[in-house]
């Protein structure tokens, strides 16, 4: 999915939060003025189309190369046969 559109993230931006956060799954600050966008877009150079690439904008920012990812959690099958 890298490089399709920039993806809005729930994380708030703070310029030094990653330096003070754990290496695995950093949560970032609980409040802020701008939110993180990740992943690059179709108009970016190849080096900019990675999930590690981050920008930040105010939540009211809109642009055709900015979107979000819809996620649906699927429950694992119970292993029992269907009654139909």
Tab-separated table of C-alpha atoms in Angstrom:
chain	number	residue	atom	x	y	z
A	1	UNK	CA	0.000	0.000	0.000
A	2	UNK	CA	3.013	2.293	0.088
A	3	UNK	CA	2.867	5.113	-2.383
A	4	UNK	CA	-0.859	5.147	-3.153
A	5	UNK	CA	-1.773	8.149	-0.960
A	6	UNK	CA	-0.361	9.638	2.205
A	7	UNK	CA	-2.140	7.989	5.117
A	8	UNK	CA	-3.515	9.906	8.105
A	9	UNK	CA	-2.444	8.370	11.395
A	10	UNK	CA	-3.937	8.799	14.833
A	11	UNK	CA	-0.575	9.908	16.283
A	12	UNK	CA	-0.041	13.537	17.212
A	13	UNK	CA	3.251	15.080	16.105
A	14	UNK	CA	5.999	16.232	18.463
A	15	UNK	CA	9.487	16.792	17.063
A	16	UNK	CA	11.269	14.994	19.914
A	17	UNK	CA	8.744	12.287	20.908
A	18	UNK	CA	10.499	9.480	19.004
A	19	UNK	CA	13.764	10.219	20.786
A	20	UNK	CA	12.035	9.584	24.129
A	21	UNK	CA	9.774	6.689	23.055
A	22	UNK	CA	10.296	2.917	23.072
A	23	UNK	CA	11.657	1.439	19.840
A	24	UNK	CA	8.672	-0.905	19.403
A	25	UNK	CA	5.250	0.633	18.787
A	26	UNK	CA	5.841	4.196	20.059
A	27	UNK	CA	2.564	5.924	20.889
A	28	UNK	CA	3.622	9.562	20.598
A	29	UNK	CA	2.139	12.444	22.579
A	30	UNK	CA	-1.492	12.345	23.762
A	31	UNK	CA	-2.273	15.829	22.355
A	32	UNK	CA	-0.895	18.195	19.757
A	33	UNK	CA	-1.572	20.619	16.930
A	34	UNK	CA	-0.695	18.426	13.942
A	35	UNK	CA	-1.200	14.728	13.137
A	36	UNK	CA	1.192	12.348	11.440
A	37	UNK	CA	0.836	11.305	7.791
A	38	UNK	CA	2.775	8.269	6.539
A	39	UNK	CA	3.725	6.355	3.457
A	40	UNK	CA	4.164	8.751	0.563
A	41	UNK	CA	1.913	9.112	-2.470
A	42	UNK	CA	1.888	8.419	-6.194
A	43	UNK	CA	3.620	11.725	-6.968
A	44	UNK	CA	6.566	11.091	-4.628
A	45	UNK	CA	10.018	9.770	-5.493
A	46	UNK	CA	10.520	6.076	-4.641
A	47	UNK	CA	12.498	6.955	-1.497
A	48	UNK	CA	9.450	8.806	-0.137
A	49	UNK	CA	7.051	5.866	-0.554
A	50	UNK	CA	7.788	3.967	2.663
A	51	UNK	CA	5.800	3.589	5.870
A	52	UNK	CA	8.766	5.040	7.785
A	53	UNK	CA	8.406	8.380	5.964
A	54	UNK	CA	6.380	10.818	8.058
A	55	UNK	CA	4.975	14.287	7.533
A	56	UNK	CA	2.588	16.233	9.728
A	57	UNK	CA	-0.284	18.624	9.108
A	58	UNK	CA	-3.214	20.131	10.978
A	59	UNK	CA	-6.212	17.745	11.056
A	60	UNK	CA	-8.227	20.134	8.834
A	61	UNK	CA	-5.710	19.750	5.958
A	62	UNK	CA	-7.227	18.197	2.804
A	63	UNK	CA	-5.547	17.103	-0.430
A	64	UNK	CA	-6.238	14.511	-3.188
A	65	UNK	CA	-3.071	12.564	-2.311
A	66	UNK	CA	-4.059	12.211	1.367
A	67	UNK	CA	-6.362	9.480	2.672
A	68	UNK	CA	-6.800	6.904	5.379
A	69	UNK	CA	-6.806	3.127	5.611
A	70	UNK	CA	-9.978	1.286	6.558
A	71	UNK	CA	-9.278	-1.658	8.849
A	72	UNK	CA	-11.629	-4.479	9.702
A	73	UNK	CA	-10.780	-7.120	12.255
A	74	UNK	CA	-11.817	-10.633	11.246
A	75	UNK	CA	-12.439	-13.234	13.926
A	76	UNK	CA	-10.678	-16.568	13.434
A	77	UNK	CA	-12.919	-19.467	12.456
A	78	UNK	CA	-14.232	-21.521	15.328
A	79	UNK	CA	-13.220	-24.765	13.642
A	80	UNK	CA	-16.752	-26.157	13.811
A	81	UNK	CA	-18.702	-27.094	10.723
A	82	UNK	CA	-21.554	-24.807	9.721
A	83	UNK	CA	-25.071	-25.990	10.573
A	84	UNK	CA	-26.282	-25.290	7.003
